[in-house]
Amino acid sequence: MKNSESEQNFYIESEEEDEEKELNRDGEGEADVNGTDSDDSLADDNRERSKTGSYNTSWPQSYRQSIDLYSSVPSPNLTFLGTPTLSRLSSSYLSSSLTRRHTPESLPTVVKPLLDKPEEERLPPQRRSSRSLLPPTLLRRSSSIRKDEKPPRVSHELPMSRQSSSGQALLNGLNVLCGVGILSTPYAAKEGGWIGLSILVIFAVLSFYTGMLLRYCLDSEPGLGTYPDIGQVAFGTAGRIVISIILYVELYACCVEYIILESDNLSSLFPNAHISLGGFELDSHHFFALMTTLAVLPTVWLRDLSVLSYISAGGVVASVLVVLCLFWIGLVDNVGIHSKGTALNLGTLPVAIGLYGYCYSGHAVFPNIYTSMAKPDRFPAVLLACFGVCTVMYAGAAYMGYTMFGEETESQFTLNLPHDLVASKIAVWTTVVNPFTKYALTMSPVAMSLEELIPSNHMKSHMYAICIRTALVISTLLVALSIPFFGLVMSLIGSLLTMLVTLILPCACFLSIVRGKATRFQIAACIIIIAVGVLSSVYGTHSSLSRIIENLSK
């Protein structure tokens, strides 16, 4: 029994003698094929691998696995933390379907070779190396760690396999971009006026260009696959850590928005709901925020979130359905005041800037999508289609919502919809159900990055992972109850974080990596985009914080 369990577990051995043997075997194979002329090429290849592998040995190592799960559609498999057959490959006790494709622990135990190996070829269970179980890409990564660097005991990184078609890449891109931001586009139109809608188009063009810059950064050196990798090449380990923290804070803030979203919409459906706990009275907003937290908490404990990833792919369908319901209510049911609106609101324009910026917060995932494409030369067309479709949907929702509700437009247009109409019920309940599938996927990268910091002697304890995830979920509840302003919080996220991730950092990384090879146009474009991002971030953040403090004082 113990032997079978040890065969199913995934042990990553990092002894130098094993690495040297692996490199020697690779060298002998090269010599057999290419003869004596292969020595120089093998040395160059080893140096290149060593340089590439160094990008994957710094925190966070779980980024690619968690973001792939967040943005892709794997096959479903439902298991919880603490399952005995859990692989030790992930310190967060998560295993995506990508891992299961390459690891034998997912194979049925009845599947065995017809012929047993001779006795001299068998390895004792306690010395069984995982190198025979790893895919070739991961073998190259583990063997390319620099000699002067102690390799990590646990790696979250998955092999970069280019298997996604253009259609899958398009679906993944739309699934990331078409989020809850579409609910606030009418509110952004109210805050900025009709002329402010031009900001949405400008951000779409600039975001598409910076997405292409990330592609150039990935192609600058072999082995780059994620946004933190780009940050490390551009600014060293400090750049990798800073960019990772910004990305994780953005994901954490999105989870806060999910709690506020659920609280607002459910309390609008059931305004009289309340509960008394001891001497405390919870109104409908606080009650549904608490219920939402309790509902999503078990999903965060799941070690394999692929079933949620599969369901959350319907986020694109949900966004389209909600927008169609809005048009149906306005054009068919003739609901709304059909206001002409305001041309330009300079006083609240910075809030609209943050809201429009939030709509294009998908750059954290674009490198993963690009490196997973079977035909990466089609990435520009995929990226253009993603931004084109999303911009049309955002602009359409903004126009129709602001036309229907005018100055009465709420931070989520679903709060303005009459509850007695069938289309309204479809829109509201679609909005309510969708975040339940996305919360755990959004929080998982944050949790996995923190679990990497658990001391190695405590990694076997599942309680550490459960405690970290539970604390994160509870903290999002507390933040959501402290600042329950959906539109203003979204504007703050868009101004402070999205401007960094989408506009400023891609240009800064590109200029740092390319240096003298950049054309004058590229340098000028990057400087202009950085200036636009900095100004938008400063004004948007100041305006959003001022409005939040003003509302809290009331």
JSON list of C-alpha atoms in Angstrom, two decimals, residues 187-382:
[
{"chain": "A", "resi": 187, "resn": "TYR", "atom": "CA", "xyz": [-22.82, 54.63, -15.24]},
{"chain": "A", "resi": 188, "resn": "ALA", "atom": "CA", "xyz": [-19.49, 55.63, -16.79]},
{"chain": "A", "resi": 189, "resn": "ALA", "atom": "CA", "xyz": [-21.39, 57.33, -19.63]},
{"chain": "A", "resi": 190, "resn": "LYS", "atom": "CA", "xyz": [-23.40, 59.26, -17.05]},
{"chain": "A", "resi": 191, "resn": "GLU", "atom": "CA", "xyz": [-20.27, 60.29, -15.15]},
{"chain": "A", "resi": 192, "resn": "GLY", "atom": "CA", "xyz": [-18.33, 61.35, -18.26]},
{"chain": "A", "resi": 193, "resn": "GLY", "atom": "CA", "xyz": [-21.05, 62.33, -20.71]},
{"chain": "A", "resi": 194, "resn": "TRP", "atom": "CA", "xyz": [-21.43, 61.29, -24.33]},
{"chain": "A", "resi": 195, "resn": "ILE", "atom": "CA", "xyz": [-18.07, 62.76, -25.33]},
{"chain": "A", "resi": 196, "resn": "GLY", "atom": "CA", "xyz": [-16.50, 60.69, -22.56]},
{"chain": "A", "resi": 197, "resn": "LEU", "atom": "CA", "xyz": [-17.39, 57.57, -24.56]},
{"chain": "A", "resi": 198, "resn": "SER", "atom": "CA", "xyz": [-14.47, 58.44, -26.82]},
{"chain": "A", "resi": 199, "resn": "ILE", "atom": "CA", "xyz": [-12.20, 57.52, -23.90]},
{"chain": "A", "resi": 200, "resn": "LEU", "atom": "CA", "xyz": [-13.48, 53.94, -24.17]},
{"chain": "A", "resi": 201, "resn": "VAL", "atom": "CA", "xyz": [-12.36, 53.75, -27.80]},
{"chain": "A", "resi": 202, "resn": "ILE", "atom": "CA", "xyz": [-9.00, 55.40, -27.03]},
{"chain": "A", "resi": 203, "resn": "PHE", "atom": "CA", "xyz": [-8.32, 52.93, -24.23]},
{"chain": "A", "resi": 204, "resn": "ALA", "atom": "CA", "xyz": [-9.25, 50.06, -26.56]},
{"chain": "A", "resi": 205, "resn": "VAL", "atom": "CA", "xyz": [-6.67, 51.19, -29.14]},
{"chain": "A", "resi": 206, "resn": "LEU", "atom": "CA", "xyz": [-3.95, 51.80, -26.56]},
{"chain": "A", "resi": 207, "resn": "SER", "atom": "CA", "xyz": [-4.66, 48.50, -24.79]},
{"chain": "A", "resi": 208, "resn": "PHE", "atom": "CA", "xyz": [-4.46, 46.58, -28.05]},
{"chain": "A", "resi": 209, "resn": "TYR", "atom": "CA", "xyz": [-1.09, 48.17, -28.80]},
{"chain": "A", "resi": 210, "resn": "THR", "atom": "CA", "xyz": [0.30, 47.38, -25.33]},
{"chain": "A", "resi": 211, "resn": "GLY", "atom": "CA", "xyz": [-0.97, 43.82, -25.73]},
{"chain": "A", "resi": 212, "resn": "MET", "atom": "CA", "xyz": [1.18, 43.58, -28.85]},
{"chain": "A", "resi": 213, "resn": "LEU", "atom": "CA", "xyz": [4.11, 45.00, -26.90]},
{"chain": "A", "resi": 214, "resn": "LEU", "atom": "CA", "xyz": [3.78, 42.13, -24.43]},
{"chain": "A", "resi": 215, "resn": "ARG", "atom": "CA", "xyz": [4.04, 39.76, -27.37]},
{"chain": "A", "resi": 216, "resn": "TYR", "atom": "CA", "xyz": [7.29, 41.42, -28.50]},
{"chain": "A", "resi": 217, "resn": "CYS", "atom": "CA", "xyz": [8.62, 41.12, -24.96]},
{"chain": "A", "resi": 218, "resn": "LEU", "atom": "CA", "xyz": [7.80, 37.40, -24.87]},
{"chain": "A", "resi": 219, "resn": "ASP", "atom": "CA", "xyz": [9.59, 36.85, -28.18]},
{"chain": "A", "resi": 220, "resn": "SER", "atom": "CA", "xyz": [12.68, 38.75, -27.04]},
{"chain": "A", "resi": 221, "resn": "GLU", "atom": "CA", "xyz": [14.10, 35.74, -25.17]},
{"chain": "A", "resi": 222, "resn": "PRO", "atom": "CA", "xyz": [13.23, 32.03, -25.12]},
{"chain": "A", "resi": 223, "resn": "GLY", "atom": "CA", "xyz": [11.35, 30.59, -22.18]},
{"chain": "A", "resi": 224, "resn": "LEU", "atom": "CA", "xyz": [9.27, 33.64, -21.29]},
{"chain": "A", "resi": 225, "resn": "GLY", "atom": "CA", "xyz": [5.63, 32.75, -20.71]},
{"chain": "A", "resi": 226, "resn": "THR", "atom": "CA", "xyz": [4.01, 35.07, -18.18]},
{"chain": "A", "resi": 227, "resn": "TYR", "atom": "CA", "xyz": [3.75, 38.73, -17.23]},
{"chain": "A", "resi": 228, "resn": "PRO", "atom": "CA", "xyz": [6.06, 38.26, -14.19]},
{"chain": "A", "resi": 229, "resn": "ASP", "atom": "CA", "xyz": [8.64, 36.66, -16.49]},
{"chain": "A", "resi": 230, "resn": "ILE", "atom": "CA", "xyz": [8.60, 39.81, -18.61]},
{"chain": "A", "resi": 231, "resn": "GLY", "atom": "CA", "xyz": [9.01, 41.92, -15.48]},
{"chain": "A", "resi": 232, "resn": "GLN", "atom": "CA", "xyz": [12.03, 39.87, -14.44]},
{"chain": "A", "resi": 233, "resn": "VAL", "atom": "CA", "xyz": [13.75, 40.25, -17.79]},
{"chain": "A", "resi": 234, "resn": "ALA", "atom": "CA", "xyz": [13.05, 43.99, -17.82]},
{"chain": "A", "resi": 235, "resn": "PHE", "atom": "CA", "xyz": [13.82, 44.92, -14.21]},
{"chain": "A", "resi": 236, "resn": "GLY", "atom": "CA", "xyz": [15.26, 41.85, -12.52]},
{"chain": "A", "resi": 237, "resn": "THR", "atom": "CA", "xyz": [13.79, 39.91, -9.61]},
{"chain": "A", "resi": 238, "resn": "ALA", "atom": "CA", "xyz": [12.47, 43.10, -8.02]},
{"chain": "A", "resi": 239, "resn": "GLY", "atom": "CA", "xyz": [10.47, 43.81, -11.19]},
{"chain": "A", "resi": 240, "resn": "ARG", "atom": "CA", "xyz": [9.03, 40.30, -11.14]},
{"chain": "A", "resi": 241, "resn": "ILE", "atom": "CA", "xyz": [7.92, 40.64, -7.53]},
{"chain": "A", "resi": 242, "resn": "VAL", "atom": "CA", "xyz": [6.46, 44.14, -7.92]},
{"chain": "A", "resi": 243, "resn": "ILE", "atom": "CA", "xyz": [4.50, 43.24, -11.05]},
{"chain": "A", "resi": 244, "resn": "SER", "atom": "CA", "xyz": [3.23, 40.05, -9.41]},
{"chain": "A", "resi": 245, "resn": "ILE", "atom": "CA", "xyz": [2.02, 41.94, -6.36]},
{"chain": "A", "resi": 246, "resn": "ILE", "atom": "CA", "xyz": [0.18, 44.46, -8.55]},
{"chain": "A", "resi": 247, "resn": "LEU", "atom": "CA", "xyz": [-1.49, 41.65, -10.49]},
{"chain": "A", "resi": 248, "resn": "TYR", "atom": "CA", "xyz": [-2.51, 39.81, -7.32]},
{"chain": "A", "resi": 249, "resn": "VAL", "atom": "CA", "xyz": [-3.90, 42.96, -5.70]},
{"chain": "A", "resi": 250, "resn": "GLU", "atom": "CA", "xyz": [-5.98, 43.54, -8.83]},
{"chain": "A", "resi": 251, "resn": "LEU", "atom": "CA", "xyz": [-7.38, 40.01, -8.66]},
{"chain": "A", "resi": 252, "resn": "TYR", "atom": "CA", "xyz": [-8.09, 40.41, -4.93]},
{"chain": "A", "resi": 253, "resn": "ALA", "atom": "CA", "xyz": [-9.93, 43.68, -5.61]},
{"chain": "A", "resi": 254, "resn": "CYS", "atom": "CA", "xyz": [-12.05, 41.96, -8.24]},
{"chain": "A", "resi": 255, "resn": "CYS", "atom": "CA", "xyz": [-13.17, 39.46, -5.59]},
{"chain": "A", "resi": 256, "resn": "VAL", "atom": "CA", "xyz": [-14.21, 42.38, -3.40]},
{"chain": "A", "resi": 257, "resn": "GLU", "atom": "CA", "xyz": [-16.27, 43.66, -6.31]},
{"chain": "A", "resi": 258, "resn": "TYR", "atom": "CA", "xyz": [-18.00, 40.27, -6.62]},
{"chain": "A", "resi": 259, "resn": "ILE", "atom": "CA", "xyz": [-19.16, 40.48, -3.01]},
{"chain": "A", "resi": 260, "resn": "ILE", "atom": "CA", "xyz": [-20.49, 44.02, -3.50]},
{"chain": "A", "resi": 261, "resn": "LEU", "atom": "CA", "xyz": [-22.16, 42.98, -6.75]},
{"chain": "A", "resi": 262, "resn": "GLU", "atom": "CA", "xyz": [-23.99, 40.07, -5.15]},
{"chain": "A", "resi": 263, "resn": "SER", "atom": "CA", "xyz": [-25.03, 42.16, -2.17]},
{"chain": "A", "resi": 264, "resn": "ASP", "atom": "CA", "xyz": [-26.46, 44.96, -4.33]},
{"chain": "A", "resi": 265, "resn": "ASN", "atom": "CA", "xyz": [-28.39, 42.76, -6.77]},
{"chain": "A", "resi": 266, "resn": "LEU", "atom": "CA", "xyz": [-29.77, 40.29, -4.22]},
{"chain": "A", "resi": 267, "resn": "SER", "atom": "CA", "xyz": [-30.85, 43.08, -1.88]},
{"chain": "A", "resi": 268, "resn": "SER", "atom": "CA", "xyz": [-32.65, 44.73, -4.80]},
{"chain": "A", "resi": 269, "resn": "LEU", "atom": "CA", "xyz": [-34.52, 41.47, -5.42]},
{"chain": "A", "resi": 270, "resn": "PHE", "atom": "CA", "xyz": [-35.28, 40.87, -1.73]},
{"chain": "A", "resi": 271, "resn": "PRO", "atom": "CA", "xyz": [-35.19, 44.32, -0.06]},
{"chain": "A", "resi": 272, "resn": "ASN", "atom": "CA", "xyz": [-37.02, 43.13, 3.05]},
{"chain": "A", "resi": 273, "resn": "ALA", "atom": "CA", "xyz": [-34.60, 40.32, 3.86]},
{"chain": "A", "resi": 274, "resn": "HIS", "atom": "CA", "xyz": [-32.88, 40.73, 7.21]},
{"chain": "A", "resi": 275, "resn": "ILE", "atom": "CA", "xyz": [-31.67, 38.68, 10.15]},
{"chain": "A", "resi": 276, "resn": "SER", "atom": "CA", "xyz": [-31.02, 39.26, 13.82]},
{"chain": "A", "resi": 277, "resn": "LEU", "atom": "CA", "xyz": [-27.92, 37.67, 15.37]},
{"chain": "A", "resi": 278, "resn": "GLY", "atom": "CA", "xyz": [-27.80, 38.20, 19.10]},
{"chain": "A", "resi": 279, "resn": "GLY", "atom": "CA", "xyz": [-28.14, 41.93, 19.48]},
{"chain": "A", "resi": 280, "resn": "PHE", "atom": "CA", "xyz": [-27.05, 42.71, 15.92]},
{"chain": "A", "resi": 281, "resn": "GLU", "atom": "CA", "xyz": [-29.49, 43.46, 13.13]},
{"chain": "A", "resi": 282, "resn": "LEU", "atom": "CA", "xyz": [-28.31, 42.70, 9.59]},
{"chain": "A", "resi": 283, "resn": "ASP", "atom": "CA", "xyz": [-30.10, 44.52, 6.78]},
{"chain": "A", "resi": 284, "resn": "SER", "atom": "CA", "xyz": [-30.47, 43.05, 3.31]},
{"chain": "A", "resi": 285, "resn": "HIS", "atom": "CA", "xyz": [-27.09, 44.36, 2.04]},
{"chain": "A", "resi": 286, "resn": "HIS", "atom": "CA", "xyz": [-25.09, 42.98, 4.97]},
{"chain": "A", "resi": 287, "resn": "PHE", "atom": "CA", "xyz": [-27.11, 39.75, 5.05]},
{"chain": "A", "resi": 288, "resn": "PHE", "atom": "CA", "xyz": [-26.56, 38.90, 1.38]},
{"chain": "A", "resi": 289, "resn": "ALA", "atom": "CA", "xyz": [-22.91, 39.87, 1.55]},
{"chain": "A", "resi": 290, "resn": "LEU", "atom": "CA", "xyz": [-22.50, 37.38, 4.40]},
{"chain": "A", "resi": 291, "resn": "MET", "atom": "CA", "xyz": [-24.49, 34.70, 2.57]},
{"chain": "A", "resi": 292, "resn": "THR", "atom": "CA", "xyz": [-22.42, 35.19, -0.58]},
{"chain": "A", "resi": 293, "resn": "THR", "atom": "CA", "xyz": [-19.22, 34.77, 1.39]},
{"chain": "A", "resi": 294, "resn": "LEU", "atom": "CA", "xyz": [-20.47, 31.56, 2.98]},
{"chain": "A", "resi": 295, "resn": "ALA", "atom": "CA", "xyz": [-21.54, 30.26, -0.43]},
{"chain": "A", "resi": 296, "resn": "VAL", "atom": "CA", "xyz": [-18.21, 30.87, -2.18]},
{"chain": "A", "resi": 297, "resn": "LEU", "atom": "CA", "xyz": [-16.04, 29.69, 0.71]},
{"chain": "A", "resi": 298, "resn": "PRO", "atom": "CA", "xyz": [-16.32, 25.94, -0.09]},
{"chain": "A", "resi": 299, "resn": "THR", "atom": "CA", "xyz": [-15.46, 26.61, -3.75]},
{"chain": "A", "resi": 300, "resn": "VAL", "atom": "CA", "xyz": [-12.20, 28.27, -2.67]},
{"chain": "A", "resi": 301, "resn": "TRP", "atom": "CA", "xyz": [-11.26, 25.11, -0.79]},
{"chain": "A", "resi": 302, "resn": "LEU", "atom": "CA", "xyz": [-11.45, 23.05, -3.99]},
{"chain": "A", "resi": 303, "resn": "ARG", "atom": "CA", "xyz": [-8.01, 21.79, -4.99]},
{"chain": "A", "resi": 304, "resn": "ASP", "atom": "CA", "xyz": [-9.09, 21.32, -8.61]},
{"chain": "A", "resi": 305, "resn": "LEU", "atom": "CA", "xyz": [-11.07, 24.26, -9.95]},
{"chain": "A", "resi": 306, "resn": "SER", "atom": "CA", "xyz": [-11.35, 22.98, -13.50]},
{"chain": "A", "resi": 307, "resn": "VAL", "atom": "CA", "xyz": [-15.06, 22.29, -13.04]},
{"chain": "A", "resi": 308, "resn": "LEU", "atom": "CA", "xyz": [-15.57, 25.97, -12.14]},
{"chain": "A", "resi": 309, "resn": "SER", "atom": "CA", "xyz": [-13.31, 27.02, -15.00]},
{"chain": "A", "resi": 310, "resn": "TYR", "atom": "CA", "xyz": [-15.45, 25.00, -17.36]},
{"chain": "A", "resi": 311, "resn": "ILE", "atom": "CA", "xyz": [-18.65, 26.65, -16.11]},
{"chain": "A", "resi": 312, "resn": "SER", "atom": "CA", "xyz": [-17.18, 30.15, -15.94]},
{"chain": "A", "resi": 313, "resn": "ALA", "atom": "CA", "xyz": [-16.46, 29.97, -19.67]},
{"chain": "A", "resi": 314, "resn": "GLY", "atom": "CA", "xyz": [-20.13, 30.86, -19.92]},
{"chain": "A", "resi": 315, "resn": "GLY", "atom": "CA", "xyz": [-19.12, 34.33, -18.75]},
{"chain": "A", "resi": 316, "resn": "VAL", "atom": "CA", "xyz": [-19.01, 35.44, -22.39]},
{"chain": "A", "resi": 317, "resn": "VAL", "atom": "CA", "xyz": [-22.51, 34.07, -22.95]},
{"chain": "A", "resi": 318, "resn": "ALA", "atom": "CA", "xyz": [-23.67, 35.70, -19.71]},
{"chain": "A", "resi": 319, "resn": "SER", "atom": "CA", "xyz": [-22.33, 39.10, -20.77]},
{"chain": "A", "resi": 320, "resn": "VAL", "atom": "CA", "xyz": [-23.97, 38.85, -24.19]},
{"chain": "A", "resi": 321, "resn": "LEU", "atom": "CA", "xyz": [-27.24, 37.71, -22.61]},
{"chain": "A", "resi": 322, "resn": "VAL", "atom": "CA", "xyz": [-27.30, 40.60, -20.14]},
{"chain": "A", "resi": 323, "resn": "VAL", "atom": "CA", "xyz": [-26.67, 43.16, -22.91]},
{"chain": "A", "resi": 324, "resn": "LEU", "atom": "CA", "xyz": [-29.37, 41.59, -25.09]},
{"chain": "A", "resi": 325, "resn": "CYS", "atom": "CA", "xyz": [-31.81, 41.77, -22.19]},
{"chain": "A", "resi": 326, "resn": "LEU", "atom": "CA", "xyz": [-30.97, 45.46, -21.77]},
{"chain": "A", "resi": 327, "resn": "PHE", "atom": "CA", "xyz": [-31.69, 46.15, -25.46]},
{"chain": "A", "resi": 328, "resn": "TRP", "atom": "CA", "xyz": [-34.87, 44.07, -25.31]},
{"chain": "A", "resi": 329, "resn": "ILE", "atom": "CA", "xyz": [-36.19, 46.01, -22.32]},
{"chain": "A", "resi": 330, "resn": "GLY", "atom": "CA", "xyz": [-35.37, 49.34, -23.93]},
{"chain": "A", "resi": 331, "resn": "LEU", "atom": "CA", "xyz": [-36.48, 48.65, -27.51]},
{"chain": "A", "resi": 332, "resn": "VAL", "atom": "CA", "xyz": [-39.25, 46.06, -27.16]},
{"chain": "A", "resi": 333, "resn": "ASP", "atom": "CA", "xyz": [-40.69, 46.71, -23.70]},
{"chain": "A", "resi": 334, "resn": "ASN", "atom": "CA", "xyz": [-40.15, 50.49, -24.14]},
{"chain": "A", "resi": 335, "resn": "VAL", "atom": "CA", "xyz": [-38.87, 50.96, -20.60]},
{"chain": "A", "resi": 336, "resn": "GLY", "atom": "CA", "xyz": [-36.88, 54.05, -19.69]},
{"chain": "A", "resi": 337, "resn": "ILE", "atom": "CA", "xyz": [-37.02, 57.79, -19.92]},
{"chain": "A", "resi": 338, "resn": "HIS", "atom": "CA", "xyz": [-35.02, 57.95, -23.16]},
{"chain": "A", "resi": 339, "resn": "SER", "atom": "CA", "xyz": [-33.00, 60.88, -21.92]},
{"chain": "A", "resi": 340, "resn": "LYS", "atom": "CA", "xyz": [-30.75, 62.87, -24.23]},
{"chain": "A", "resi": 341, "resn": "GLY", "atom": "CA", "xyz": [-28.04, 62.87, -21.59]},
{"chain": "A", "resi": 342, "resn": "THR", "atom": "CA", "xyz": [-25.18, 65.33, -21.09]},
{"chain": "A", "resi": 343, "resn": "ALA", "atom": "CA", "xyz": [-22.46, 66.01, -23.62]},
{"chain": "A", "resi": 344, "resn": "LEU", "atom": "CA", "xyz": [-19.58, 66.25, -21.13]},
{"chain": "A", "resi": 345, "resn": "ASN", "atom": "CA", "xyz": [-19.26, 66.15, -17.33]},
{"chain": "A", "resi": 346, "resn": "LEU", "atom": "CA", "xyz": [-15.82, 67.48, -16.50]},
{"chain": "A", "resi": 347, "resn": "GLY", "atom": "CA", "xyz": [-16.35, 67.24, -12.74]},
{"chain": "A", "resi": 348, "resn": "THR", "atom": "CA", "xyz": [-16.89, 63.49, -12.70]},
{"chain": "A", "resi": 349, "resn": "LEU", "atom": "CA", "xyz": [-14.93, 62.61, -15.86]},
{"chain": "A", "resi": 350, "resn": "PRO", "atom": "CA", "xyz": [-12.00, 61.07, -13.86]},
{"chain": "A", "resi": 351, "resn": "VAL", "atom": "CA", "xyz": [-14.40, 58.50, -12.39]},
{"chain": "A", "resi": 352, "resn": "ALA", "atom": "CA", "xyz": [-15.47, 57.56, -15.92]},
{"chain": "A", "resi": 353, "resn": "ILE", "atom": "CA", "xyz": [-11.81, 57.21, -16.90]},
{"chain": "A", "resi": 354, "resn": "GLY", "atom": "CA", "xyz": [-11.28, 54.61, -14.19]},
{"chain": "A", "resi": 355, "resn": "LEU", "atom": "CA", "xyz": [-14.45, 52.73, -15.16]},
{"chain": "A", "resi": 356, "resn": "TYR", "atom": "CA", "xyz": [-13.51, 52.62, -18.84]},
{"chain": "A", "resi": 357, "resn": "GLY", "atom": "CA", "xyz": [-9.98, 51.57, -17.95]},
{"chain": "A", "resi": 358, "resn": "TYR", "atom": "CA", "xyz": [-11.29, 48.67, -15.86]},
{"chain": "A", "resi": 359, "resn": "CYS", "atom": "CA", "xyz": [-13.03, 47.28, -18.94]},
{"chain": "A", "resi": 360, "resn": "TYR", "atom": "CA", "xyz": [-9.68, 46.33, -20.49]},
{"chain": "A", "resi": 361, "resn": "SER", "atom": "CA", "xyz": [-7.98, 44.66, -17.54]},
{"chain": "A", "resi": 362, "resn": "GLY", "atom": "CA", "xyz": [-6.95, 41.46, -19.31]},
{"chain": "A", "resi": 363, "resn": "HIS", "atom": "CA", "xyz": [-3.24, 41.96, -19.87]},
{"chain": "A", "resi": 364, "resn": "ALA", "atom": "CA", "xyz": [-2.31, 39.68, -16.99]},
{"chain": "A", "resi": 365, "resn": "VAL", "atom": "CA", "xyz": [-3.65, 36.77, -19.06]},
{"chain": "A", "resi": 366, "resn": "PHE", "atom": "CA", "xyz": [-2.56, 37.74, -22.60]},
{"chain": "A", "resi": 367, "resn": "PRO", "atom": "CA", "xyz": [0.98, 36.31, -22.27]},
{"chain": "A", "resi": 368, "resn": "ASN", "atom": "CA", "xyz": [-0.47, 32.97, -21.16]},
{"chain": "A", "resi": 369, "resn": "ILE", "atom": "CA", "xyz": [-2.88, 32.94, -24.09]},
{"chain": "A", "resi": 370, "resn": "TYR", "atom": "CA", "xyz": [-0.11, 33.78, -26.56]},
{"chain": "A", "resi": 371, "resn": "THR", "atom": "CA", "xyz": [2.31, 31.12, -25.32]},
{"chain": "A", "resi": 372, "resn": "SER", "atom": "CA", "xyz": [-0.44, 28.48, -25.40]},
{"chain": "A", "resi": 373, "resn": "MET", "atom": "CA", "xyz": [-1.45, 29.08, -29.04]},
{"chain": "A", "resi": 374, "resn": "ALA", "atom": "CA", "xyz": [-0.58, 26.42, -31.59]},
{"chain": "A", "resi": 375, "resn": "LYS", "atom": "CA", "xyz": [-0.23, 29.19, -34.20]},
{"chain": "A", "resi": 376, "resn": "PRO", "atom": "CA", "xyz": [1.14, 32.21, -32.34]},
{"chain": "A", "resi": 377, "resn": "ASP", "atom": "CA", "xyz": [1.35, 34.24, -35.55]},
{"chain": "A", "resi": 378, "resn": "ARG", "atom": "CA", "xyz": [-2.45, 34.58, -35.33]},
{"chain": "A", "resi": 379, "resn": "PHE", "atom": "CA", "xyz": [-2.28, 36.27, -31.95]},
{"chain": "A", "resi": 380, "resn": "PRO", "atom": "CA", "xyz": [-2.66, 39.82, -33.38]},
{"chain": "A", "resi": 381, "resn": "ALA", "atom": "CA", "xyz": [-5.88, 38.84, -35.14]},
{"chain": "A", "resi": 382, "resn": "VAL", "atom": "CA", "xyz": [-7.19, 37.12, -32.00]}
]
